[in-house]
Amino acid sequence: MRGLHLKKTIPLLMLLAFLCFWLVWKRPSHQELHTTTRLAMGTLVKVSTWGTTASEDDNGVNLVFAKINAVESWASKQIPSSLVSRINHAQKGTVWDVPEEWVTVVKAALEIRHLSDGAFDPGLGYLLDLWGFGNGVAEEAKIPETEKISAWLDTRNKQPDFGIQWVQSTHGNQAIQWGGFSYELDLGGIAKGYAMDLAMESLKRSGIANALIVAGGDMIIAGSKGGTPWRIGIQHPREHDKVMAFAEITGDMAMSTSGDYERFFMAHGERQHHILDPKTGRPSRSGLISVSIQTAKSIQADALSTAVFVLGMAKGKALIEKLDGVEGMLVHENGERWKSPGFKGQWLEGS
Ligand code: ADP
Ligand code: MG
């Protein structure tokens, strides 16, 4: 009996040993998941790639941060030498030669301004500075004097067209004239999304097909983790460090979340936050406290999440339903929650 047992066991052990050897031998030189986190555009940016070698991943990560930093260098209002800052501080009526990227982002912003009936507005630079949100440091935020807000609103009402005119420059490039303080540019609601699109495109061009980039409330996804979907969470707007919903995503998609919990201070018993309503000159009081938008392009997701946040539940839903390829998840302070049928994600039980 015993001999028979051994006779069967020895070949089995040999087979097992061979299998182990084969698995080790065949193990891919590509490590599965690489993750790098760095500070950029005033937020933590996390880049994950799947199925890359360490050097492919290094190269990819460098491309991502190069793209993000390049966009920041012209689009940031906080950098004095950026094109946006120079335009904001120039004499009204100055004509500028503007690069193609600038035209792309500003035109996309103006289109969403139009679609959202002015709820999204890339010309709130002065107003954001008044509130102290312009420099990205919440500690300096304060409620401005009512007269200053009224003066800003009055100036705008006298000049309802956005303060940019598209003119032809002598070199044949597009250029603009600037309309004054009531339309000072702030691309904080759209530039990060644009940078994420560029970053993902450059990853793909470098041969990285599976990646997830997360920058604060914005993320962009490509491919999968070797057939397993990327798993992402959406932050609870009132409970820090808690996830309210999650999604499992494979393939190309961008998602952006705007909330009143990201940058705010409390005053007069109210949350004074960084998403302003251009119609009142004050923090949006639409009742929405979190808006997530999913689209193919991050530039649209970023701007639309801010737009819908200001529009509120009814108008926000209507805008999402009207736009092809746009899905949304909305949370109201009264507890009401809504998501469009095509939104990829589920509420977390008990959240
Ligand atoms: P975050 O930048 O924190 O990801 P959002 O995408 O919602 O959040 O954008 C908020 C930023 O957009 C603000 O910090 C400000 O720069 C700008 N902003 C604020 N209100 C508006 C608005 N009504 N329209 C367009 N941009 C806005
Ligand atoms: Mg946004």
Short mmCIF file of C-alpha atoms and ligand atoms in Angstrom, two decimals:
data_model
loop_
_atom_site.label_atom_id
_atom_site.label_comp_id
_atom_site.label_asym_id
_atom_site.label_seq_id
_atom_site.Cartn_x
_atom_site.Cartn_y
_atom_site.Cartn_z
CA MET A 1 0.00 0.00 0.00
CA ARG A 2 2.66 2.40 1.17
CA GLY A 3 4.84 1.71 -1.88
CA LEU A 4 1.92 2.33 -4.16
CA HIS A 5 1.26 5.63 -2.41
CA LEU A 6 4.86 6.75 -2.89
CA LYS A 7 4.82 5.69 -6.50
CA LYS A 8 1.96 8.09 -7.10
CA THR A 9 3.37 10.88 -4.93
CA ILE A 10 6.82 11.15 -6.50
CA PRO A 11 5.65 11.98 -10.02
CA LEU A 12 3.14 14.40 -8.54
CA LEU A 13 5.90 16.18 -6.61
CA MET A 14 8.04 16.28 -9.72
CA LEU A 15 5.17 17.79 -11.66
CA LEU A 16 4.66 20.39 -8.94
CA ALA A 17 8.37 21.25 -8.88
CA PHE A 18 8.32 21.66 -12.64
CA LEU A 19 5.23 23.88 -12.46
CA CYS A 20 6.86 26.11 -9.83
CA PHE A 21 10.00 26.36 -11.92
CA TRP A 22 7.95 27.14 -15.04
CA LEU A 23 5.93 29.83 -13.28
CA VAL A 24 9.07 31.54 -11.96
CA TRP A 25 10.75 31.22 -15.33
CA LYS A 26 7.74 32.60 -17.18
CA ARG A 27 7.13 35.42 -14.72
CA PRO A 28 6.88 38.63 -16.73
CA SER A 29 9.67 41.14 -16.29
CA HIS A 30 6.88 43.77 -16.23
CA GLN A 31 5.82 44.53 -12.72
CA GLU A 32 2.06 44.75 -12.56
CA LEU A 33 1.19 48.03 -10.90
CA HIS A 34 3.39 51.12 -10.55
CA THR A 35 2.14 54.15 -8.62
CA THR A 36 3.79 57.56 -8.21
CA THR A 37 2.37 60.56 -6.34
CA ARG A 38 3.69 64.11 -6.71
CA LEU A 39 2.42 67.62 -6.12
CA ALA A 40 1.35 69.51 -9.25
CA MET A 41 -1.26 72.16 -10.09
CA GLY A 42 -1.78 72.76 -6.39
CA THR A 43 -2.92 69.21 -5.70
CA LEU A 44 -1.61 65.68 -5.25
CA VAL A 45 -1.39 63.91 -8.58
CA LYS A 46 -1.26 60.10 -8.53
CA VAL A 47 -0.18 58.25 -11.65
CA SER A 48 -0.74 54.49 -11.82
CA THR A 49 0.36 52.37 -14.75
CA TRP A 50 -0.19 48.69 -15.27
CA GLY A 51 2.04 46.20 -17.05
CA THR A 52 4.99 48.53 -17.57
CA THR A 53 8.65 47.97 -16.82
CA ALA A 54 10.15 50.32 -14.24
CA SER A 55 11.79 52.41 -16.94
CA GLU A 56 8.63 52.60 -19.07
CA ASP A 57 6.77 53.71 -15.98
CA ASP A 58 9.44 56.34 -15.12
CA ASN A 59 9.24 57.68 -18.63
CA GLY A 60 5.42 57.76 -18.46
CA VAL A 61 5.39 59.52 -15.10
CA ASN A 62 7.82 62.15 -16.40
CA LEU A 63 5.63 62.75 -19.43
CA VAL A 64 2.54 63.21 -17.25
CA PHE A 65 4.17 65.78 -14.96
CA ALA A 66 5.82 67.57 -17.87
CA LYS A 67 2.41 68.04 -19.52
CA ILE A 68 0.70 69.15 -16.30
CA ASN A 69 3.49 71.60 -15.44
CA ALA A 70 3.51 72.99 -18.97
CA VAL A 71 -0.23 73.75 -18.82
CA GLU A 72 0.14 75.25 -15.36
CA SER A 73 2.92 77.54 -16.56
CA TRP A 74 0.63 79.39 -18.97
CA ALA A 75 -2.82 78.78 -17.45
CA SER A 76 -2.27 79.46 -13.77
CA LYS A 77 -3.43 82.77 -12.40
CA GLN A 78 -1.16 82.23 -9.40
CA ILE A 79 2.03 82.31 -11.48
CA PRO A 80 2.81 85.98 -12.22
CA SER A 81 4.65 85.20 -15.46
CA SER A 82 1.89 82.98 -16.90
CA LEU A 83 0.10 84.17 -20.02
CA VAL A 84 -3.18 84.27 -18.11
CA SER A 85 -1.66 86.53 -15.42
CA ARG A 86 -0.06 88.82 -18.00
CA ILE A 87 -3.34 89.17 -19.87
CA ASN A 88 -5.21 89.84 -16.62
CA HIS A 89 -2.85 92.62 -15.63
CA ALA A 90 -2.49 94.25 -19.02
CA GLN A 91 -4.21 97.41 -20.19
CA LYS A 92 -7.75 96.87 -21.35
CA GLY A 93 -7.79 96.58 -25.13
CA THR A 94 -4.32 95.06 -25.46
CA VAL A 95 -3.99 92.67 -28.37
CA TRP A 96 -2.27 89.35 -27.63
CA ASP A 97 -0.84 86.62 -29.76
CA VAL A 98 -2.20 83.54 -28.11
CA PRO A 99 -1.05 79.96 -28.66
CA GLU A 100 -3.33 77.27 -30.00
CA GLU A 101 -3.65 75.64 -26.55
CA TRP A 102 -4.93 78.87 -25.05
CA VAL A 103 -7.52 79.17 -27.80
CA THR A 104 -8.60 75.53 -27.26
CA VAL A 105 -9.10 75.91 -23.50
CA VAL A 106 -10.74 79.34 -23.57
CA LYS A 107 -13.08 78.38 -26.41
CA ALA A 108 -14.05 75.15 -24.58
CA ALA A 109 -14.68 77.20 -21.43
CA LEU A 110 -16.82 79.71 -23.31
CA GLU A 111 -18.82 76.91 -24.90
CA ILE A 112 -19.63 75.49 -21.46
CA ARG A 113 -20.42 78.98 -20.24
CA HIS A 114 -22.94 79.20 -23.06
CA LEU A 115 -24.37 75.69 -22.44
CA SER A 116 -24.75 76.36 -18.73
CA ASP A 117 -26.35 79.77 -19.22
CA GLY A 118 -23.41 81.46 -17.52
CA ALA A 119 -23.14 79.14 -14.49
CA PHE A 120 -19.64 78.16 -15.58
CA ASP A 121 -17.59 81.26 -16.17
CA PRO A 122 -13.84 81.42 -16.91
CA GLY A 123 -13.81 85.16 -16.15
CA LEU A 124 -14.17 85.15 -12.36
CA GLY A 125 -10.52 85.95 -11.59
CA TYR A 126 -11.14 89.25 -9.82
CA LEU A 127 -14.12 87.87 -7.89
CA LEU A 128 -12.14 84.83 -6.70
CA ASP A 129 -9.38 87.18 -5.52
CA LEU A 130 -11.96 89.26 -3.63
CA TRP A 131 -12.99 86.12 -1.79
CA GLY A 132 -9.39 85.12 -1.25
CA PHE A 133 -9.77 81.92 -3.27
CA GLY A 134 -7.71 83.27 -6.14
CA ASN A 135 -4.35 82.24 -4.76
CA GLY A 136 -5.35 78.77 -3.71
CA VAL A 137 -4.75 79.46 0.01
CA ALA A 138 -7.99 78.98 1.93
CA GLU A 139 -6.54 80.66 5.07
CA GLU A 140 -6.62 84.00 3.31
CA ALA A 141 -10.26 83.63 2.34
CA LYS A 142 -12.74 86.12 3.77
CA ILE A 143 -16.17 87.52 3.00
CA PRO A 144 -15.57 90.61 0.85
CA GLU A 145 -17.28 93.95 1.32
CA THR A 146 -20.75 93.88 -0.25
CA GLU A 147 -19.96 97.07 -2.22
CA LYS A 148 -17.05 95.39 -3.95
CA ILE A 149 -19.21 92.48 -5.07
CA SER A 150 -21.94 94.89 -6.23
CA ALA A 151 -19.42 96.96 -8.20
CA TRP A 152 -18.21 93.82 -9.95
CA LEU A 153 -21.78 92.73 -10.76
CA ASP A 154 -22.68 96.24 -12.01
CA THR A 155 -19.68 96.38 -14.33
CA ARG A 156 -20.60 92.99 -15.75
CA ASN A 157 -24.21 93.91 -16.26
CA LYS A 158 -23.08 96.89 -18.35
CA GLN A 159 -20.91 94.64 -20.50
CA PRO A 160 -22.75 91.33 -20.85
CA ASP A 161 -20.56 89.90 -23.63
CA PHE A 162 -17.50 88.03 -22.40
CA GLY A 163 -14.48 90.34 -22.37
CA ILE A 164 -12.66 88.66 -25.21
CA GLN A 165 -12.73 89.53 -28.85
CA TRP A 166 -11.14 87.19 -31.31
CA VAL A 167 -9.09 89.24 -33.72
CA GLN A 168 -6.55 88.41 -36.37
CA SER A 169 -2.97 89.29 -35.49
CA THR A 170 -0.38 90.46 -37.99
CA HIS A 171 1.28 87.01 -37.90
CA GLY A 172 -1.98 85.35 -38.77
CA ASN A 173 -2.30 83.89 -35.26
CA GLN A 174 -5.42 84.39 -33.31
CA ALA A 175 -5.18 87.13 -30.76
CA ILE A 176 -7.51 88.76 -28.29
CA GLN A 177 -8.42 92.01 -26.74
CA TRP A 178 -9.12 91.99 -23.05
CA GLY A 179 -12.27 93.49 -21.60
CA GLY A 180 -11.26 94.55 -18.09
CA PHE A 181 -11.43 93.52 -14.44
CA SER A 182 -14.93 92.09 -14.52
CA TYR A 183 -13.71 89.39 -16.91
CA GLU A 184 -10.30 88.60 -15.42
CA LEU A 185 -9.48 85.06 -16.42
CA ASP A 186 -9.44 82.16 -13.99
CA LEU A 187 -9.11 78.78 -15.68
CA GLY A 188 -9.10 76.87 -12.37
CA GLY A 189 -12.34 75.09 -13.31
CA ILE A 190 -11.06 73.68 -16.61
CA ALA A 191 -7.26 73.78 -17.03
CA LYS A 192 -6.60 70.73 -14.86
CA GLY A 193 -8.99 68.68 -16.99
CA TYR A 194 -7.25 69.82 -20.16
CA ALA A 195 -3.86 68.93 -18.67
CA MET A 196 -5.15 65.44 -17.78
CA ASP A 197 -6.24 64.85 -21.39
CA LEU A 198 -2.79 65.87 -22.65
CA ALA A 199 -1.10 63.71 -20.01
CA MET A 200 -3.09 60.60 -20.95
CA GLU A 201 -2.54 61.21 -24.67
CA SER A 202 1.21 61.37 -24.12
CA LEU A 203 1.13 58.17 -22.05
CA LYS A 204 -0.66 56.39 -24.86
CA ARG A 205 1.76 57.73 -27.47
CA SER A 206 4.61 56.36 -25.38
CA GLY A 207 3.00 52.91 -25.53
CA ILE A 208 1.34 52.84 -22.10
CA ALA A 209 -2.21 51.65 -22.68
CA ASN A 210 -3.27 50.93 -19.09
CA ALA A 211 -3.19 53.88 -16.72
CA LEU A 212 -5.10 55.87 -14.14
CA ILE A 213 -4.26 59.49 -13.31
CA VAL A 214 -5.95 61.09 -10.32
CA ALA A 215 -5.50 64.79 -9.54
CA GLY A 216 -7.66 65.97 -6.66
CA GLY A 217 -11.23 65.61 -7.88
CA ASP A 218 -10.29 64.84 -11.48
CA MET A 219 -9.31 61.51 -12.92
CA ILE A 220 -8.68 59.94 -16.29
CA ILE A 221 -8.58 56.25 -17.05
CA ALA A 222 -7.31 54.06 -19.88
CA GLY A 223 -7.40 50.30 -20.27
CA SER A 224 -7.46 48.04 -17.24
CA LYS A 225 -5.25 46.24 -14.76
CA GLY A 226 -4.63 43.19 -16.90
CA GLY A 227 -8.31 42.60 -17.47
CA THR A 228 -9.35 43.72 -13.98
CA PRO A 229 -11.16 47.08 -13.98
CA TRP A 230 -9.70 50.13 -12.29
CA ARG A 231 -11.60 50.63 -9.05
CA ILE A 232 -12.26 54.21 -8.07
CA GLY A 233 -14.03 55.90 -5.17
CA ILE A 234 -16.00 59.14 -4.94
CA GLN A 235 -15.42 61.06 -1.72
CA HIS A 236 -18.26 61.61 0.73
CA PRO A 237 -18.95 65.37 0.74
CA ARG A 238 -19.51 65.55 4.49
CA GLU A 239 -17.46 62.73 5.97
CA HIS A 240 -13.79 63.25 5.35
CA ASP A 241 -11.89 60.10 4.36
CA LYS A 242 -15.11 58.24 3.63
CA VAL A 243 -16.12 57.03 0.20
CA MET A 244 -19.73 57.62 -0.86
CA ALA A 245 -19.74 55.68 -4.11
CA PHE A 246 -17.42 53.51 -6.12
CA ALA A 247 -17.04 52.41 -9.70
CA GLU A 248 -15.22 49.71 -11.60
CA ILE A 249 -14.06 51.03 -14.93
CA THR A 250 -12.35 49.52 -17.95
CA GLY A 251 -11.45 51.55 -21.02
CA ASP A 252 -11.23 55.24 -21.72
CA MET A 253 -13.09 57.57 -19.42
CA ALA A 254 -12.66 60.84 -17.56
CA MET A 255 -14.42 61.72 -14.33
CA SER A 256 -14.45 64.95 -12.38
CA THR A 257 -16.01 65.74 -9.01
CA SER A 258 -16.75 69.23 -7.75
CA GLY A 259 -17.72 69.75 -4.14
CA ASP A 260 -18.14 72.49 -1.58
CA TYR A 261 -15.85 70.61 0.82
CA GLU A 262 -12.60 71.04 -1.10
CA ARG A 263 -11.80 74.65 -0.19
CA PHE A 264 -14.00 76.57 2.20
CA PHE A 265 -14.25 78.53 5.43
CA MET A 266 -17.20 78.95 7.76
CA ALA A 267 -18.66 82.43 8.28
CA HIS A 268 -22.14 83.72 9.15
CA GLY A 269 -23.09 80.11 9.85
CA GLU A 270 -22.55 79.20 6.21
CA ARG A 271 -19.96 77.30 4.26
CA GLN A 272 -18.12 79.85 2.12
CA HIS A 273 -16.57 77.75 -0.61
CA HIS A 274 -14.56 78.19 -3.79
CA ILE A 275 -17.25 77.59 -6.43
CA LEU A 276 -18.83 80.97 -7.07
CA ASP A 277 -22.15 81.75 -8.69
CA PRO A 278 -21.45 84.45 -11.32
CA LYS A 279 -25.03 85.71 -10.97
CA THR A 280 -24.67 86.56 -7.27
CA GLY A 281 -20.90 87.01 -6.98
CA ARG A 282 -21.00 84.67 -3.96
CA PRO A 283 -20.44 80.96 -3.23
CA SER A 284 -23.00 78.88 -5.08
CA ARG A 285 -26.09 78.09 -3.00
CA SER A 286 -27.76 75.73 -5.44
CA GLY A 287 -28.11 73.13 -2.70
CA LEU A 288 -25.81 70.67 -4.46
CA ILE A 289 -22.82 69.64 -2.39
CA SER A 290 -21.19 67.12 -4.74
CA VAL A 291 -21.33 66.65 -8.50
CA SER A 292 -19.47 63.99 -10.46
CA ILE A 293 -19.39 64.01 -14.24
CA GLN A 294 -18.17 61.22 -16.53
CA THR A 295 -17.28 61.98 -20.16
CA ALA A 296 -14.72 60.91 -22.75
CA LYS A 297 -12.65 64.09 -22.28
CA SER A 298 -11.41 65.39 -18.97
CA ILE A 299 -11.62 69.02 -20.12
CA GLN A 300 -15.40 68.66 -20.42
CA ALA A 301 -15.81 66.61 -17.24
CA ASP A 302 -13.88 69.23 -15.24
CA ALA A 303 -15.84 72.24 -16.47
CA LEU A 304 -19.22 70.49 -16.46
CA SER A 305 -18.88 69.34 -12.85
CA THR A 306 -18.41 72.98 -11.81
CA ALA A 307 -21.24 74.12 -14.13
CA VAL A 308 -23.76 71.57 -12.82
CA PHE A 309 -22.73 72.34 -9.24
CA VAL A 310 -23.80 75.96 -9.77
CA LEU A 311 -26.91 75.08 -11.81
CA GLY A 312 -28.41 72.91 -9.06
CA MET A 313 -30.38 69.67 -9.16
CA ALA A 314 -33.13 70.41 -11.72
CA LYS A 315 -31.16 72.46 -14.25
CA GLY A 316 -28.05 70.33 -13.72
CA LYS A 317 -29.95 67.12 -14.48
CA ALA A 318 -31.46 68.73 -17.58
CA LEU A 319 -28.01 69.74 -18.87
CA ILE A 320 -26.58 66.23 -18.31
CA GLU A 321 -29.56 64.65 -20.05
CA LYS A 322 -29.26 67.05 -22.98
CA LEU A 323 -25.58 66.32 -23.67
CA ASP A 324 -24.52 63.16 -25.50
CA GLY A 325 -21.88 61.07 -23.76
CA VAL A 326 -22.19 62.96 -20.47
CA GLU A 327 -23.22 61.15 -17.29
CA GLY A 328 -23.60 62.58 -13.81
CA MET A 329 -24.03 61.82 -10.13
CA LEU A 330 -25.51 64.61 -7.97
CA VAL A 331 -25.87 64.98 -4.21
CA HIS A 332 -28.09 67.62 -2.59
CA GLU A 333 -27.62 68.90 0.94
CA ASN A 334 -31.19 67.79 1.75
CA GLY A 335 -30.11 64.17 1.19
CA GLU A 336 -31.54 63.84 -2.31
CA ARG A 337 -29.29 61.89 -4.68
CA TRP A 338 -29.51 61.29 -8.39
CA LYS A 339 -27.41 59.59 -11.05
CA SER A 340 -28.01 59.31 -14.76
CA PRO A 341 -28.71 55.80 -16.05
CA GLY A 342 -25.35 55.54 -17.82
CA PHE A 343 -23.25 56.72 -14.87
CA LYS A 344 -20.67 54.07 -13.99
CA GLY A 345 -20.80 53.70 -10.23
CA GLN A 346 -22.83 52.64 -7.26
CA TRP A 347 -23.71 54.26 -3.98
CA LEU A 348 -21.94 52.59 -1.12
CA GLU A 349 -24.37 51.07 1.35
CA GLY A 350 -24.76 53.17 4.49
CA SER A 351 -22.89 56.12 2.98
P1 ADP B 1 -11.21 71.82 -8.16
O1 ADP B 1 -10.41 72.84 -8.89
O2 ADP B 1 -11.09 71.93 -6.69
O3 ADP B 1 -11.03 70.44 -8.71
P2 ADP B 1 -13.58 72.56 -9.62
O4 ADP B 1 -13.21 71.80 -10.83
O5 ADP B 1 -14.99 72.51 -9.24
O6 ADP B 1 -12.73 72.13 -8.38
O7 ADP B 1 -13.19 74.04 -9.92
C1 ADP B 1 -13.23 75.03 -8.94
C2 ADP B 1 -12.34 76.14 -9.41
O8 ADP B 1 -12.90 76.75 -10.57
C3 ADP B 1 -12.21 77.26 -8.40
O9 ADP B 1 -11.11 77.06 -7.56
C4 ADP B 1 -12.03 78.46 -9.30
O10 ADP B 1 -10.70 78.56 -9.73
C5 ADP B 1 -12.88 78.15 -10.49
N1 ADP B 1 -14.30 78.56 -10.37
C6 ADP B 1 -15.03 78.86 -9.27
N2 ADP B 1 -16.32 79.11 -9.58
C7 ADP B 1 -16.40 78.95 -10.93
C8 ADP B 1 -17.47 79.09 -11.89
N3 ADP B 1 -18.71 79.41 -11.53
N4 ADP B 1 -17.17 78.87 -13.18
C9 ADP B 1 -15.92 78.54 -13.58
N5 ADP B 1 -14.89 78.40 -12.75
C10 ADP B 1 -15.12 78.61 -11.45
MG MG B 2 -14.45 71.32 -12.34
#
